Short mmCIF file of C-alpha atoms in Angstrom, two decimals:
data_model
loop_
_atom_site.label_atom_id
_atom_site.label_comp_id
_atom_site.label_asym_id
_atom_site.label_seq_id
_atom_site.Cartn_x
_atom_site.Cartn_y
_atom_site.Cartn_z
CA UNK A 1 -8.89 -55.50 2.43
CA UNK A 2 -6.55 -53.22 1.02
CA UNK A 3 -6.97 -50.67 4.34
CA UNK A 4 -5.05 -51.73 7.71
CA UNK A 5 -8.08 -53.01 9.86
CA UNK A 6 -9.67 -50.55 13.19
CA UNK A 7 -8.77 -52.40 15.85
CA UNK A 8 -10.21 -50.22 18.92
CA UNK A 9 -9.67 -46.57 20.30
CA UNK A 10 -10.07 -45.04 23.68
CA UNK A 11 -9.06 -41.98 25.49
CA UNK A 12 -6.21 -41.21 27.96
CA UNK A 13 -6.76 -38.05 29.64
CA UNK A 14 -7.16 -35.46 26.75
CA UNK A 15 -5.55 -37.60 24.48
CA UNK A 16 -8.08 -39.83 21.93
CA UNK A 17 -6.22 -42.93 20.48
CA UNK A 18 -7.29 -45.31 17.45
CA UNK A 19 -5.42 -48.92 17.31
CA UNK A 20 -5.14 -50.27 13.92
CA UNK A 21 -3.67 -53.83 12.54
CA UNK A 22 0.00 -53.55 12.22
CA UNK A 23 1.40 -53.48 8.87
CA UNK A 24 4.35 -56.10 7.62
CA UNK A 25 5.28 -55.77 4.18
CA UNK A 26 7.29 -52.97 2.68
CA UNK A 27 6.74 -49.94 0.57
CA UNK A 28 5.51 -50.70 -2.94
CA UNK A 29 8.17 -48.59 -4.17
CA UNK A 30 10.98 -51.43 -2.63
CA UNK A 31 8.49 -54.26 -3.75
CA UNK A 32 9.00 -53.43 -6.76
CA UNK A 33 13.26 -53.25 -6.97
CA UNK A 34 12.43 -56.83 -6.36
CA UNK A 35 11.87 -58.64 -10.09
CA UNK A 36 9.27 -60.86 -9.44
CA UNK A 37 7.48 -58.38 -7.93
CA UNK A 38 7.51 -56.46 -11.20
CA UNK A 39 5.85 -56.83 -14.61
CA UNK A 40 2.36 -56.40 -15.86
CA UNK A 41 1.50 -60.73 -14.67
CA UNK A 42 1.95 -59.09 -11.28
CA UNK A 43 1.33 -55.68 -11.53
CA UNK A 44 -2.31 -55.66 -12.97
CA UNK A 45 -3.43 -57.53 -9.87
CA UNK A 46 -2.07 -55.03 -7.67
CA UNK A 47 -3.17 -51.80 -9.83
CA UNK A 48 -7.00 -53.68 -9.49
CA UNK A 49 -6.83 -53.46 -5.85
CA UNK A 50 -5.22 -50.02 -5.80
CA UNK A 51 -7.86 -48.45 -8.47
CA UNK A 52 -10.42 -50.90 -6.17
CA UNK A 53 -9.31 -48.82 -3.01
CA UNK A 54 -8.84 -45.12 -4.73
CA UNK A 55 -12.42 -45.77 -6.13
CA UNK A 56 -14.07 -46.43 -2.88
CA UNK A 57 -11.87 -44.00 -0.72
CA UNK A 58 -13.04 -41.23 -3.05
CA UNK A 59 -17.12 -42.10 -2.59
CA UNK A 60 -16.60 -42.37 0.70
CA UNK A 61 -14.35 -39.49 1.37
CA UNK A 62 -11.69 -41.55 3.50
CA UNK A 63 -8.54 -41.01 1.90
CA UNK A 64 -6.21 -37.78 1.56
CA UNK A 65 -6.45 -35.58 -2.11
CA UNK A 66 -2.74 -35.79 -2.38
CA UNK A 67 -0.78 -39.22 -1.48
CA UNK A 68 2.46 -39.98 -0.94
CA UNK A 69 4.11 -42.95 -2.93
CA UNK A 70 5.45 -44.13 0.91
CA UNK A 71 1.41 -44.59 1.33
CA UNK A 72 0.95 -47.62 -0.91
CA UNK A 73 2.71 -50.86 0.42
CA UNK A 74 2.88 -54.28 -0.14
CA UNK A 75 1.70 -56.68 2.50
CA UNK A 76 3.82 -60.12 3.24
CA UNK A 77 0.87 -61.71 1.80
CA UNK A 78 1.19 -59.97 -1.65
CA UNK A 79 -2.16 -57.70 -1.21
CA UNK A 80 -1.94 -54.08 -1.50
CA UNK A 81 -2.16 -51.65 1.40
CA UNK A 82 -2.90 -48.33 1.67
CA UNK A 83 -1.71 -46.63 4.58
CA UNK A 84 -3.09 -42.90 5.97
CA UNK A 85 -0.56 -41.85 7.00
CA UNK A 86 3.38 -42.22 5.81
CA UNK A 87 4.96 -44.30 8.07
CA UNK A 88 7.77 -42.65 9.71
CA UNK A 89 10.40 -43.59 12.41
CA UNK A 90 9.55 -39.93 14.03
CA UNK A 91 5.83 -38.71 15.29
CA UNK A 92 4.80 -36.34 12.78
CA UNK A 93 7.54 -36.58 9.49
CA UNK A 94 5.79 -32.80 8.55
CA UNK A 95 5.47 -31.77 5.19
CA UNK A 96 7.29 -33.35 2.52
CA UNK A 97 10.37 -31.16 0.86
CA UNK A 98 9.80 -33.46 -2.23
CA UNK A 99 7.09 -33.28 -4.00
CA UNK A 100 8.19 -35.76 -6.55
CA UNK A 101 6.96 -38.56 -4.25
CA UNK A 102 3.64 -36.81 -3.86
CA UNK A 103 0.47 -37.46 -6.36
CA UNK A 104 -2.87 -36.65 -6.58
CA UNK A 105 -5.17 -40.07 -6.51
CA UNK A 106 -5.56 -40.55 -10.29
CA UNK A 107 -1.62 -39.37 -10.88
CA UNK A 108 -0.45 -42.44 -8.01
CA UNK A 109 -2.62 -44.74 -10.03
CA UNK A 110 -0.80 -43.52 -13.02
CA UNK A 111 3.00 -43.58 -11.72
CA UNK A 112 2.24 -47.06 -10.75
CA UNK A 113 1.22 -48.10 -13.78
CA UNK A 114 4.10 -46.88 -15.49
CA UNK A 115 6.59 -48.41 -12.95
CA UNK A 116 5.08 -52.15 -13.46
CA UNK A 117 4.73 -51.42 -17.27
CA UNK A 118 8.02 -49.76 -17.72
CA UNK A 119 10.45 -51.63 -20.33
CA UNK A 120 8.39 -54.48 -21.11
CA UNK A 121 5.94 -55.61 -24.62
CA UNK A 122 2.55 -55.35 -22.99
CA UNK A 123 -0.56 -57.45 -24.52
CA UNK A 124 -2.90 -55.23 -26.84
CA UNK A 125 -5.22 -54.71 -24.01
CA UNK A 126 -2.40 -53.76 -21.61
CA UNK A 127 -0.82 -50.88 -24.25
CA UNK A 128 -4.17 -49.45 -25.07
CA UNK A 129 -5.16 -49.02 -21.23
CA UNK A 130 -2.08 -47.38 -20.27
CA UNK A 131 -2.65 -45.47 -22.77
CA UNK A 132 -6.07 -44.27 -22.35
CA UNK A 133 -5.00 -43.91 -18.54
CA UNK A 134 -2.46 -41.21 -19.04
CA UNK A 135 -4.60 -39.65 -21.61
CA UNK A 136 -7.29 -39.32 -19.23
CA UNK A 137 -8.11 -35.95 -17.23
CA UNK A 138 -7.92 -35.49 -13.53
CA UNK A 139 -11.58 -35.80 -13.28
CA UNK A 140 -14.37 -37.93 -11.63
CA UNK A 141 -14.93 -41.24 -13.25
CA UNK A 142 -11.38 -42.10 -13.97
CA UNK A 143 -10.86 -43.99 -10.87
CA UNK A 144 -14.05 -45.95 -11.26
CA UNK A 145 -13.26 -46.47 -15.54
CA UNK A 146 -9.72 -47.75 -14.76
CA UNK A 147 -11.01 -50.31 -11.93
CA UNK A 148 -13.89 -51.56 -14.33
CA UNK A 149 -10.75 -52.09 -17.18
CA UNK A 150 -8.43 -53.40 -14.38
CA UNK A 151 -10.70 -56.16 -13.04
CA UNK A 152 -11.49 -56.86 -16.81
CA UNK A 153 -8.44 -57.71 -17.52
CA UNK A 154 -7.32 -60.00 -14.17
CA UNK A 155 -8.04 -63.24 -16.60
CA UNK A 156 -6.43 -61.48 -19.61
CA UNK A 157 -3.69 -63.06 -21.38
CA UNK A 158 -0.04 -62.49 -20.69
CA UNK A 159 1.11 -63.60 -24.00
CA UNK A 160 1.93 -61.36 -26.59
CA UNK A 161 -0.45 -62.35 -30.24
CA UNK A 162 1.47 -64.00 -32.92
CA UNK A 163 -0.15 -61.25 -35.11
CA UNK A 164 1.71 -58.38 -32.67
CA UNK A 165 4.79 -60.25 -32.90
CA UNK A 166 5.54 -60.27 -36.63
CA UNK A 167 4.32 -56.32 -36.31
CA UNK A 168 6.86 -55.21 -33.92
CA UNK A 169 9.50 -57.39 -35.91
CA UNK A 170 8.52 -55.73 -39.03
CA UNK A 171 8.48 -52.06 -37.26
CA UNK A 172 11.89 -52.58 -35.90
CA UNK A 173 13.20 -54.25 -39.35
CA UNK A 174 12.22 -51.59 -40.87
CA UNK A 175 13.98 -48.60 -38.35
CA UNK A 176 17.77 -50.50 -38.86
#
């Protein structure tokens, strides 16, 4: 599950409480400082669950418009989580000053992508789905078009095609 788990809630008084699983892991942001946590082997696993969970929180109206990228961690276990709220050593952090680290469902999918893509020869498959992500409007079906691709491609190859090989190494013979 890529949502920390209800537990229970009950009511003090006037005040109503929810319990949910505790989360161990760390921010995906830090996960991915980390180099084996990076790269497109890794990284199209983890962008399956997270267009998986953006998919189904947007049918089922359980998830925030706007995210923060504080939101999306990874658990000890290697599975994505998606937190409600930002975790935050204070009650209530308020409203973020910078926006930079806020996105709107399809843009988090997006950022993501480019931070586990960023720097590195991607398969044929890989290229031309990033691509078609970031070409792609802010509009219903995305989510649900990128998870069909995603979970396409979680038996994919890794390796890049003799054939792309010789093309790259004739494009960059041919800029010296």
């Amino acid at each position: 599950t890529t949502r920390p788990r209800w537990l229970q809630s009950g009511a003090t008084g006037d005040t109503h409480w929810d319990a949910y699983e505790a989360v161990s892991g760390s921010p995906i942001q830090m996960a991915l400082q980390r180099k084996h946590s990076a790269g497109w082997d890794r990284g199209r696993h983890v962008l399956g669950e997270l267009a998986d969970e953006l998919h189904a929180a947007t049918s089922d109206q359980t998830l925030h418009d706007r995210l923060h990228i504080d939101q999306v961690w990874i658990g000890r276990d290697g599975m994505l989580k998606i937190l409600d709220q930002r975790l935050s050593s204070q009650p209530d952090p308020g409203p973020d000053p910078d926006e930079s680290t806020q996105f709107s469902r399809v843009g988090i999918l997006q950022h993501l992508t480019a931070a586990y893509t960023d720097k590195q020869v991607l398969p044929g498959h890989a290229r031309r789905f990033v691509e078609e992500l970031n070409s792609r409007p802010e509009a219903d079906g995305t989510l649900e078009w990128a998870s069909g691709q995603l979970a396409g491609m979680q038996e994919g190859t890794l390796e890049i095609s003799w054939r792309d090989r010789v093309g790259m190494l004739g494009v960059a013979m041919a800029v010296d």
